[in-house]
mmCIF file with all atom_site columns, C-alpha atoms in Angstrom:
data_model
loop_
_atom_site.group_PDB
_atom_site.id
_atom_site.type_symbol
_atom_site.label_atom_id
_atom_site.label_alt_id
_atom_site.label_comp_id
_atom_site.label_asym_id
_atom_site.label_entity_id
_atom_site.label_seq_id
_atom_site.pdbx_PDB_ins_code
_atom_site.Cartn_x
_atom_site.Cartn_y
_atom_site.Cartn_z
_atom_site.occupancy
_atom_site.B_iso_or_equiv
_atom_site.pdbx_formal_charge
_atom_site.auth_seq_id
_atom_site.auth_comp_id
_atom_site.auth_asym_id
_atom_site.auth_atom_id
_atom_site.pdbx_PDB_model_num
ATOM 1   C CA . UNK L 1 1   ? 62.718 37.134 11.398 1.00 84.00 ? 1   UNK L CA 1
ATOM 2   C CA . UNK L 1 2   ? 62.199 40.297 13.420 1.00 96.00 ? 2   UNK L CA 1
ATOM 3   C CA . UNK L 1 3   ? 65.664 41.804 13.250 1.00 98.00 ? 3   UNK L CA 1
ATOM 4   C CA . UNK L 1 4   ? 67.195 45.274 12.978 1.00 98.00 ? 4   UNK L CA 1
ATOM 5   C CA . UNK L 1 5   ? 70.590 46.964 12.938 1.00 98.00 ? 5   UNK L CA 1
ATOM 6   C CA . UNK L 1 6   ? 71.124 50.558 14.040 1.00 98.00 ? 6   UNK L CA 1
ATOM 7   C CA . UNK L 1 7   ? 74.320 52.543 13.527 1.00 98.00 ? 7   UNK L CA 1
ATOM 8   C CA . UNK L 1 8   ? 74.707 55.746 15.542 1.00 97.00 ? 8   UNK L CA 1
ATOM 9   C CA . UNK L 1 9   ? 77.787 57.938 15.182 1.00 97.00 ? 9   UNK L CA 1
ATOM 10  C CA . UNK L 1 10  ? 78.316 61.268 16.930 1.00 96.00 ? 10  UNK L CA 1
ATOM 11  C CA . UNK L 1 11  ? 81.339 63.246 18.083 1.00 96.00 ? 11  UNK L CA 1
ATOM 12  C CA . UNK L 1 12  ? 81.001 61.416 21.414 1.00 96.00 ? 12  UNK L CA 1
ATOM 13  C CA . UNK L 1 13  ? 80.214 57.827 20.453 1.00 97.00 ? 13  UNK L CA 1
ATOM 14  C CA . UNK L 1 14  ? 80.282 55.340 17.574 1.00 98.00 ? 14  UNK L CA 1
ATOM 15  C CA . UNK L 1 15  ? 77.756 52.575 18.156 1.00 98.00 ? 15  UNK L CA 1
ATOM 16  C CA . UNK L 1 16  ? 76.355 49.650 16.197 1.00 98.00 ? 16  UNK L CA 1
ATOM 17  C CA . UNK L 1 17  ? 73.534 47.542 17.635 1.00 98.00 ? 17  UNK L CA 1
ATOM 18  C CA . UNK L 1 18  ? 71.818 44.487 16.153 1.00 98.00 ? 18  UNK L CA 1
ATOM 19  C CA . UNK L 1 19  ? 68.821 42.693 17.651 1.00 98.00 ? 19  UNK L CA 1
ATOM 20  C CA . UNK L 1 20  ? 66.890 39.553 16.794 1.00 98.00 ? 20  UNK L CA 1
ATOM 21  C CA . UNK L 1 21  ? 63.633 39.458 18.748 1.00 98.00 ? 21  UNK L CA 1
ATOM 22  C CA . UNK L 1 22  ? 63.177 35.770 17.926 1.00 97.00 ? 22  UNK L CA 1
ATOM 23  C CA . UNK L 1 23  ? 66.624 34.709 19.059 1.00 97.00 ? 23  UNK L CA 1
ATOM 24  C CA . UNK L 1 24  ? 67.867 32.559 21.911 1.00 98.00 ? 24  UNK L CA 1
ATOM 25  C CA . UNK L 1 25  ? 69.489 35.198 24.123 1.00 98.00 ? 25  UNK L CA 1
ATOM 26  C CA . UNK L 1 26  ? 72.949 35.229 22.576 1.00 98.00 ? 26  UNK L CA 1
ATOM 27  C CA . UNK L 1 27  ? 74.906 38.400 23.297 1.00 98.00 ? 27  UNK L CA 1
ATOM 28  C CA . UNK L 1 28  ? 78.079 39.911 21.944 1.00 98.00 ? 28  UNK L CA 1
ATOM 29  C CA . UNK L 1 29  ? 78.582 43.115 23.867 1.00 98.00 ? 29  UNK L CA 1
ATOM 30  C CA . UNK L 1 30  ? 81.567 45.444 24.005 1.00 98.00 ? 30  UNK L CA 1
ATOM 31  C CA . UNK L 1 31  ? 81.130 48.958 25.385 1.00 98.00 ? 31  UNK L CA 1
ATOM 32  C CA . UNK L 1 32  ? 84.345 49.333 27.374 1.00 98.00 ? 32  UNK L CA 1
ATOM 33  C CA . UNK L 1 33  ? 82.268 49.523 30.571 1.00 98.00 ? 33  UNK L CA 1
ATOM 34  C CA . UNK L 1 34  ? 82.430 46.215 32.435 1.00 97.00 ? 34  UNK L CA 1
ATOM 35  C CA . UNK L 1 35  ? 79.360 46.578 34.634 1.00 98.00 ? 35  UNK L CA 1
ATOM 36  C CA . UNK L 1 36  ? 77.263 47.889 31.729 1.00 98.00 ? 36  UNK L CA 1
ATOM 37  C CA . UNK L 1 37  ? 78.347 44.960 29.540 1.00 98.00 ? 37  UNK L CA 1
ATOM 38  C CA . UNK L 1 38  ? 77.201 42.657 32.341 1.00 98.00 ? 38  UNK L CA 1
ATOM 39  C CA . UNK L 1 39  ? 73.750 44.304 32.423 1.00 98.00 ? 39  UNK L CA 1
ATOM 40  C CA . UNK L 1 40  ? 73.363 44.058 28.626 1.00 98.00 ? 40  UNK L CA 1
ATOM 41  C CA . UNK L 1 41  ? 74.397 40.396 28.715 1.00 98.00 ? 41  UNK L CA 1
ATOM 42  C CA . UNK L 1 42  ? 71.693 39.785 31.327 1.00 98.00 ? 42  UNK L CA 1
ATOM 43  C CA . UNK L 1 43  ? 69.184 41.666 29.197 1.00 98.00 ? 43  UNK L CA 1
ATOM 44  C CA . UNK L 1 44  ? 69.881 39.438 26.195 1.00 98.00 ? 44  UNK L CA 1
ATOM 45  C CA . UNK L 1 45  ? 69.949 36.150 28.100 1.00 98.00 ? 45  UNK L CA 1
ATOM 46  C CA . UNK L 1 46  ? 66.719 36.686 30.026 1.00 98.00 ? 46  UNK L CA 1
ATOM 47  C CA . UNK L 1 47  ? 64.761 38.310 27.176 1.00 98.00 ? 47  UNK L CA 1
ATOM 48  C CA . UNK L 1 48  ? 65.866 35.619 24.692 1.00 98.00 ? 48  UNK L CA 1
ATOM 49  C CA . UNK L 1 49  ? 66.610 38.504 22.326 1.00 98.00 ? 49  UNK L CA 1
ATOM 50  C CA . UNK L 1 50  ? 69.936 38.161 20.497 1.00 98.00 ? 50  UNK L CA 1
ATOM 51  C CA . UNK L 1 51  ? 71.828 41.408 21.073 1.00 98.00 ? 51  UNK L CA 1
ATOM 52  C CA . UNK L 1 52  ? 75.074 42.603 19.536 1.00 98.00 ? 52  UNK L CA 1
ATOM 53  C CA . UNK L 1 53  ? 76.516 45.907 20.759 1.00 98.00 ? 53  UNK L CA 1
ATOM 54  C CA . UNK L 1 54  ? 79.800 47.463 19.634 1.00 98.00 ? 54  UNK L CA 1
ATOM 55  C CA . UNK L 1 55  ? 80.356 50.841 21.210 1.00 98.00 ? 55  UNK L CA 1
ATOM 56  C CA . UNK L 1 56  ? 83.347 53.162 21.142 1.00 97.00 ? 56  UNK L CA 1
ATOM 57  C CA . UNK L 1 57  ? 82.786 56.201 23.319 1.00 96.00 ? 57  UNK L CA 1
ATOM 58  C CA . UNK L 1 58  ? 84.544 59.035 25.102 1.00 96.00 ? 58  UNK L CA 1
ATOM 59  C CA . UNK L 1 59  ? 85.133 57.015 28.244 1.00 95.00 ? 59  UNK L CA 1
ATOM 60  C CA . UNK L 1 60  ? 87.991 59.368 29.170 1.00 94.00 ? 60  UNK L CA 1
ATOM 61  C CA . UNK L 1 61  ? 85.250 61.944 29.896 1.00 93.00 ? 61  UNK L CA 1
ATOM 62  C CA . UNK L 1 62  ? 82.861 59.614 31.735 1.00 93.00 ? 62  UNK L CA 1
ATOM 63  C CA . UNK L 1 63  ? 80.439 56.773 31.022 1.00 97.00 ? 63  UNK L CA 1
ATOM 64  C CA . UNK L 1 64  ? 77.371 58.948 30.457 1.00 97.00 ? 64  UNK L CA 1
ATOM 65  C CA . UNK L 1 65  ? 77.463 59.398 26.669 1.00 97.00 ? 65  UNK L CA 1
ATOM 66  C CA . UNK L 1 66  ? 78.202 55.744 25.936 1.00 98.00 ? 66  UNK L CA 1
ATOM 67  C CA . UNK L 1 67  ? 75.525 54.447 28.312 1.00 98.00 ? 67  UNK L CA 1
ATOM 68  C CA . UNK L 1 68  ? 72.851 56.824 27.033 1.00 98.00 ? 68  UNK L CA 1
ATOM 69  C CA . UNK L 1 69  ? 73.684 56.375 23.347 1.00 98.00 ? 69  UNK L CA 1
ATOM 70  C CA . UNK L 1 70  ? 73.605 52.582 23.621 1.00 98.00 ? 70  UNK L CA 1
ATOM 71  C CA . UNK L 1 71  ? 70.139 52.968 25.171 1.00 98.00 ? 71  UNK L CA 1
ATOM 72  C CA . UNK L 1 72  ? 69.076 55.142 22.231 1.00 98.00 ? 72  UNK L CA 1
ATOM 73  C CA . UNK L 1 73  ? 70.402 52.725 19.612 1.00 98.00 ? 73  UNK L CA 1
ATOM 74  C CA . UNK L 1 74  ? 69.047 49.614 21.331 1.00 98.00 ? 74  UNK L CA 1
ATOM 75  C CA . UNK L 1 75  ? 65.644 51.218 21.719 1.00 98.00 ? 75  UNK L CA 1
ATOM 76  C CA . UNK L 1 76  ? 65.590 52.175 18.036 1.00 98.00 ? 76  UNK L CA 1
ATOM 77  C CA . UNK L 1 77  ? 66.618 48.655 17.043 1.00 98.00 ? 77  UNK L CA 1
ATOM 78  C CA . UNK L 1 78  ? 63.842 47.043 19.104 1.00 98.00 ? 78  UNK L CA 1
ATOM 79  C CA . UNK L 1 79  ? 61.270 49.454 17.669 1.00 97.00 ? 79  UNK L CA 1
ATOM 80  C CA . UNK L 1 80  ? 62.418 48.794 14.098 1.00 97.00 ? 80  UNK L CA 1
ATOM 81  C CA . UNK L 1 81  ? 62.459 45.021 14.624 1.00 97.00 ? 81  UNK L CA 1
ATOM 82  C CA . UNK L 1 82  ? 58.884 45.123 15.951 1.00 96.00 ? 82  UNK L CA 1
ATOM 83  C CA . UNK L 1 83  ? 57.637 46.589 12.665 1.00 93.00 ? 83  UNK L CA 1
ATOM 84  C CA . UNK L 1 84  ? 53.870 47.167 12.767 1.00 89.00 ? 84  UNK L CA 1
ATOM 85  C CA . UNK L 1 85  ? 53.678 45.085 15.956 1.00 90.00 ? 85  UNK L CA 1
ATOM 86  C CA . UNK L 1 86  ? 51.061 42.742 14.529 1.00 87.00 ? 86  UNK L CA 1
ATOM 87  C CA . UNK L 1 87  ? 50.410 39.722 16.715 1.00 90.00 ? 87  UNK L CA 1
ATOM 88  C CA . UNK L 1 88  ? 52.520 40.777 19.713 1.00 94.00 ? 88  UNK L CA 1
ATOM 89  C CA . UNK L 1 89  ? 51.337 40.161 23.254 1.00 94.00 ? 89  UNK L CA 1
ATOM 90  C CA . UNK L 1 90  ? 51.995 43.870 23.968 1.00 95.00 ? 90  UNK L CA 1
ATOM 91  C CA . UNK L 1 91  ? 51.602 43.941 27.774 1.00 96.00 ? 91  UNK L CA 1
ATOM 92  C CA . UNK L 1 92  ? 53.683 42.230 30.431 1.00 98.00 ? 92  UNK L CA 1
ATOM 93  C CA . UNK L 1 93  ? 54.568 42.602 34.079 1.00 98.00 ? 93  UNK L CA 1
ATOM 94  C CA . UNK L 1 94  ? 57.144 40.895 36.248 1.00 98.00 ? 94  UNK L CA 1
ATOM 95  C CA . UNK L 1 95  ? 58.339 40.938 39.834 1.00 98.00 ? 95  UNK L CA 1
ATOM 96  C CA . UNK L 1 96  ? 62.071 40.278 39.736 1.00 98.00 ? 96  UNK L CA 1
ATOM 97  C CA . UNK L 1 97  ? 63.891 39.184 42.895 1.00 98.00 ? 97  UNK L CA 1
ATOM 98  C CA . UNK L 1 98  ? 67.638 39.504 43.244 1.00 98.00 ? 98  UNK L CA 1
ATOM 99  C CA . UNK L 1 99  ? 68.645 38.281 46.680 1.00 98.00 ? 99  UNK L CA 1
ATOM 100 C CA . UNK L 1 100 ? 67.317 40.910 49.155 1.00 98.00 ? 100 UNK L CA 1
ATOM 101 C CA . UNK L 1 101 ? 66.009 43.142 46.351 1.00 98.00 ? 101 UNK L CA 1
ATOM 102 C CA . UNK L 1 102 ? 62.627 43.044 44.631 1.00 98.00 ? 102 UNK L CA 1
ATOM 103 C CA . UNK L 1 103 ? 61.739 45.154 41.596 1.00 98.00 ? 103 UNK L CA 1
ATOM 104 C CA . UNK L 1 104 ? 58.524 45.386 39.603 1.00 98.00 ? 104 UNK L CA 1
ATOM 105 C CA . UNK L 1 105 ? 58.713 46.039 35.854 1.00 98.00 ? 105 UNK L CA 1
ATOM 106 C CA . UNK L 1 106 ? 55.590 46.617 33.762 1.00 98.00 ? 106 UNK L CA 1
ATOM 107 C CA . UNK L 1 107 ? 55.670 47.270 30.010 1.00 98.00 ? 107 UNK L CA 1
ATOM 108 C CA . UNK L 1 108 ? 53.203 48.293 27.327 1.00 97.00 ? 108 UNK L CA 1
ATOM 109 C CA . UNK L 1 109 ? 54.552 48.252 23.791 1.00 96.00 ? 109 UNK L CA 1
ATOM 110 C CA . UNK L 1 110 ? 52.258 51.130 23.029 1.00 93.00 ? 110 UNK L CA 1
ATOM 111 C CA . UNK L 1 111 ? 54.171 53.354 20.625 1.00 92.00 ? 111 UNK L CA 1
ATOM 112 C CA . UNK L 1 112 ? 53.860 56.061 23.302 1.00 94.00 ? 112 UNK L CA 1
ATOM 113 C CA . UNK L 1 113 ? 57.123 56.531 25.211 1.00 97.00 ? 113 UNK L CA 1
ATOM 114 C CA . UNK L 1 114 ? 56.677 57.062 28.948 1.00 98.00 ? 114 UNK L CA 1
ATOM 115 C CA . UNK L 1 115 ? 59.104 56.063 31.692 1.00 98.00 ? 115 UNK L CA 1
ATOM 116 C CA . UNK L 1 116 ? 58.285 55.918 35.380 1.00 98.00 ? 116 UNK L CA 1
ATOM 117 C CA . UNK L 1 117 ? 61.475 54.922 37.220 1.00 98.00 ? 117 UNK L CA 1
ATOM 118 C CA . UNK L 1 118 ? 61.563 54.617 40.994 1.00 98.00 ? 118 UNK L CA 1
ATOM 119 C CA . UNK L 1 119 ? 64.729 53.085 42.370 1.00 98.00 ? 119 UNK L CA 1
ATOM 120 C CA . UNK L 1 120 ? 66.974 54.432 45.096 1.00 97.00 ? 120 UNK L CA 1
ATOM 121 C CA . UNK L 1 121 ? 70.591 53.339 45.082 1.00 98.00 ? 121 UNK L CA 1
ATOM 122 C CA . UNK L 1 122 ? 72.435 53.281 48.421 1.00 98.00 ? 122 UNK L CA 1
ATOM 123 C CA . UNK L 1 123 ? 75.735 54.020 46.663 1.00 97.00 ? 123 UNK L CA 1
ATOM 124 C CA . UNK L 1 124 ? 76.718 56.529 43.985 1.00 97.00 ? 124 UNK L CA 1
ATOM 125 C CA . UNK L 1 125 ? 78.798 53.971 42.113 1.00 97.00 ? 125 UNK L CA 1
ATOM 126 C CA . UNK L 1 126 ? 78.883 50.269 41.315 1.00 97.00 ? 126 UNK L CA 1
ATOM 127 C CA . UNK L 1 127 ? 82.589 49.812 40.768 1.00 95.00 ? 127 UNK L CA 1
ATOM 128 C CA . UNK L 1 128 ? 83.326 52.762 38.463 1.00 95.00 ? 128 UNK L CA 1
ATOM 129 C CA . UNK L 1 129 ? 79.776 52.917 37.059 1.00 97.00 ? 129 UNK L CA 1
ATOM 130 C CA . UNK L 1 130 ? 77.622 55.827 38.263 1.00 98.00 ? 130 UNK L CA 1
ATOM 131 C CA . UNK L 1 131 ? 74.320 54.450 39.564 1.00 98.00 ? 131 UNK L CA 1
ATOM 132 C CA . UNK L 1 132 ? 72.451 57.492 38.182 1.00 98.00 ? 132 UNK L CA 1
ATOM 133 C CA . UNK L 1 133 ? 73.254 56.131 34.705 1.00 98.00 ? 133 UNK L CA 1
ATOM 134 C CA . UNK L 1 134 ? 70.868 53.214 35.249 1.00 98.00 ? 134 UNK L CA 1
ATOM 135 C CA . UNK L 1 135 ? 67.938 55.608 34.997 1.00 98.00 ? 135 UNK L CA 1
ATOM 136 C CA . UNK L 1 136 ? 69.578 57.426 32.077 1.00 98.00 ? 136 UNK L CA 1
ATOM 137 C CA . UNK L 1 137 ? 69.845 54.161 30.150 1.00 98.00 ? 137 UNK L CA 1
ATOM 138 C CA . UNK L 1 138 ? 66.237 53.185 30.892 1.00 98.00 ? 138 UNK L CA 1
ATOM 139 C CA . UNK L 1 139 ? 65.053 56.624 29.792 1.00 98.00 ? 139 UNK L CA 1
ATOM 140 C CA . UNK L 1 140 ? 67.010 56.511 26.519 1.00 98.00 ? 140 UNK L CA 1
ATOM 141 C CA . UNK L 1 141 ? 65.789 52.996 25.770 1.00 98.00 ? 141 UNK L CA 1
ATOM 142 C CA . UNK L 1 142 ? 62.148 53.792 26.590 1.00 98.00 ? 142 UNK L CA 1
ATOM 143 C CA . UNK L 1 143 ? 61.966 56.993 24.551 1.00 98.00 ? 143 UNK L CA 1
ATOM 144 C CA . UNK L 1 144 ? 63.490 55.368 21.483 1.00 98.00 ? 144 UNK L CA 1
ATOM 145 C CA . UNK L 1 145 ? 61.718 52.008 21.697 1.00 98.00 ? 145 UNK L CA 1
ATOM 146 C CA . UNK L 1 146 ? 58.401 53.840 21.988 1.00 97.00 ? 146 UNK L CA 1
ATOM 147 C CA . UNK L 1 147 ? 57.208 51.857 24.999 1.00 98.00 ? 147 UNK L CA 1
ATOM 148 C CA . UNK L 1 148 ? 55.477 52.699 28.242 1.00 98.00 ? 148 UNK L CA 1
ATOM 149 C CA . UNK L 1 149 ? 57.689 51.352 31.013 1.00 98.00 ? 149 UNK L CA 1
ATOM 150 C CA . UNK L 1 150 ? 57.233 51.386 34.775 1.00 98.00 ? 150 UNK L CA 1
ATOM 151 C CA . UNK L 1 151 ? 60.234 50.276 36.841 1.00 98.00 ? 151 UNK L CA 1
ATOM 152 C CA . UNK L 1 152 ? 60.070 50.335 40.626 1.00 98.00 ? 152 UNK L CA 1
ATOM 153 C CA . UNK L 1 153 ? 62.365 48.769 43.169 1.00 98.00 ? 153 UNK L CA 1
ATOM 154 C CA . UNK L 1 154 ? 60.069 47.856 46.033 1.00 98.00 ? 154 UNK L CA 1
ATOM 155 C CA . UNK L 1 155 ? 62.958 47.242 48.401 1.00 98.00 ? 155 UNK L CA 1
ATOM 156 C CA . UNK L 1 156 ? 66.670 46.470 48.311 1.00 98.00 ? 156 UNK L CA 1
ATOM 157 C CA . UNK L 1 157 ? 69.952 47.262 50.008 1.00 98.00 ? 157 UNK L CA 1
ATOM 158 C CA . UNK L 1 158 ? 72.684 46.446 47.493 1.00 98.00 ? 158 UNK L CA 1
ATOM 159 C CA . UNK L 1 159 ? 73.147 48.776 44.514 1.00 98.00 ? 159 UNK L CA 1
ATOM 160 C CA . UNK L 1 160 ? 74.383 46.005 42.221 1.00 98.00 ? 160 UNK L CA 1
ATOM 161 C CA . UNK L 1 161 ? 71.357 43.881 43.081 1.00 98.00 ? 161 UNK L CA 1
ATOM 162 C CA . UNK L 1 162 ? 68.978 46.806 42.522 1.00 98.00 ? 162 UNK L CA 1
ATOM 163 C CA . UNK L 1 163 ? 70.392 47.535 39.052 1.00 98.00 ? 163 UNK L CA 1
ATOM 164 C CA . UNK L 1 164 ? 70.427 43.855 38.147 1.00 98.00 ? 164 UNK L CA 1
ATOM 165 C CA . UNK L 1 165 ? 66.820 43.333 39.219 1.00 98.00 ? 165 UNK L CA 1
ATOM 166 C CA . UNK L 1 166 ? 65.766 46.287 37.037 1.00 98.00 ? 166 UNK L CA 1
ATOM 167 C CA . UNK L 1 167 ? 67.580 44.981 33.944 1.00 98.00 ? 167 UNK L CA 1
ATOM 168 C CA . UNK L 1 168 ? 66.454 41.379 34.472 1.00 98.00 ? 168 UNK L CA 1
ATOM 169 C CA . UNK L 1 169 ? 62.913 42.576 35.094 1.00 98.00 ? 169 UNK L CA 1
ATOM 170 C CA . UNK L 1 170 ? 62.942 44.500 31.811 1.00 98.00 ? 170 UNK L CA 1
ATOM 171 C CA . UNK L 1 171 ? 64.334 41.444 30.057 1.00 98.00 ? 171 UNK L CA 1
ATOM 172 C CA . UNK L 1 172 ? 61.579 39.150 31.280 1.00 98.00 ? 172 UNK L CA 1
ATOM 173 C CA . UNK L 1 173 ? 58.873 41.727 30.577 1.00 98.00 ? 173 UNK L CA 1
ATOM 174 C CA . UNK L 1 174 ? 60.212 42.291 27.049 1.00 98.00 ? 174 UNK L CA 1
ATOM 175 C CA . UNK L 1 175 ? 60.374 38.550 26.452 1.00 98.00 ? 175 UNK L CA 1
ATOM 176 C CA . UNK L 1 176 ? 56.669 38.218 27.220 1.00 98.00 ? 176 UNK L CA 1
ATOM 177 C CA . UNK L 1 177 ? 55.498 41.446 25.530 1.00 97.00 ? 177 UNK L CA 1
ATOM 178 C CA . UNK L 1 178 ? 57.236 40.949 22.163 1.00 97.00 ? 178 UNK L CA 1
ATOM 179 C CA . UNK L 1 179 ? 56.129 37.305 21.945 1.00 96.00 ? 179 UNK L CA 1
ATOM 180 C CA . UNK L 1 180 ? 53.626 36.499 19.216 1.00 93.00 ? 180 UNK L CA 1
ATOM 181 C CA . UNK L 1 181 ? 50.230 35.594 20.644 1.00 89.00 ? 181 UNK L CA 1
ATOM 182 C CA . UNK L 1 182 ? 49.006 32.660 18.529 1.00 87.00 ? 182 UNK L CA 1
ATOM 183 C CA . UNK L 1 183 ? 45.390 33.650 19.204 1.00 83.00 ? 183 UNK L CA 1
ATOM 184 C CA . UNK L 1 184 ? 45.998 37.113 17.742 1.00 79.00 ? 184 UNK L CA 1
ATOM 185 C CA . UNK L 1 185 ? 48.429 36.341 14.933 1.00 70.00 ? 185 UNK L CA 1
ATOM 186 C CA . UNK L 1 186 ? 48.438 39.134 12.383 1.00 74.00 ? 186 UNK L CA 1
ATOM 187 C CA . UNK L 1 187 ? 46.296 41.453 14.500 1.00 70.00 ? 187 UNK L CA 1
ATOM 188 C CA . UNK L 1 188 ? 47.619 44.716 15.898 1.00 66.00 ? 188 UNK L CA 1
ATOM 189 C CA . UNK L 1 189 ? 46.728 44.579 19.625 1.00 56.00 ? 189 UNK L CA 1
ATOM 190 C CA . UNK L 1 190 ? 44.828 47.872 19.756 1.00 59.00 ? 190 UNK L CA 1
ATOM 191 C CA . UNK L 1 191 ? 41.207 48.914 19.267 1.00 52.00 ? 191 UNK L CA 1
ATOM 192 C CA . UNK L 1 192 ? 42.575 51.748 17.101 1.00 59.00 ? 192 UNK L CA 1
ATOM 193 C CA . UNK L 1 193 ? 44.028 49.258 14.639 1.00 56.00 ? 193 UNK L CA 1
ATOM 194 C CA . UNK L 1 194 ? 47.514 50.707 15.143 1.00 56.00 ? 194 UNK L CA 1
ATOM 195 C CA . UNK L 1 195 ? 49.969 51.376 17.933 1.00 55.00 ? 195 UNK L CA 1
ATOM 196 C CA . UNK L 1 196 ? 51.531 54.770 18.514 1.00 60.00 ? 196 UNK L CA 1
ATOM 197 C CA . UNK L 1 197 ? 50.781 58.048 16.889 1.00 54.00 ? 197 UNK L CA 1
#
């Protein structure tokens, strides 16, 4: 089984994340941030990756540290669970509709972290959650998972829908990219013979 557990403890947050890439999309998520928990639940369900997140953070300051640090830990867990990446599909792209919103998410599990994130939010907050933290989470996840990720909202009017289409799009792209390609079982999908580095 492709699983990993990451524990990250700083003066700002105490986080434990477990992933199972070959799961069924079960999530147990508790960050103290309702909207963020909702996004992580969506990520697990639509990626079919089992995700457990327990985060205690300095929410009395704001949601930034907790959101970013969960992205770091989850990215590290996915990278560790992928191992040498032998047999994975590697590339995937998805157009994700959410009512009036449409986002495109394209991923390359390359070992080379690059994020291109283009999404404009009409509002500064979704409930109490700062919309600028959506990009912060995607950046933290991308850099630590070691993936190339392009996220672009092509159009949309509702900030909740825009965020949700980005997270669901990542979920579906991850689901396809981490899947084992039966025609390439045991092969690292790169002409170099390795990914990253």
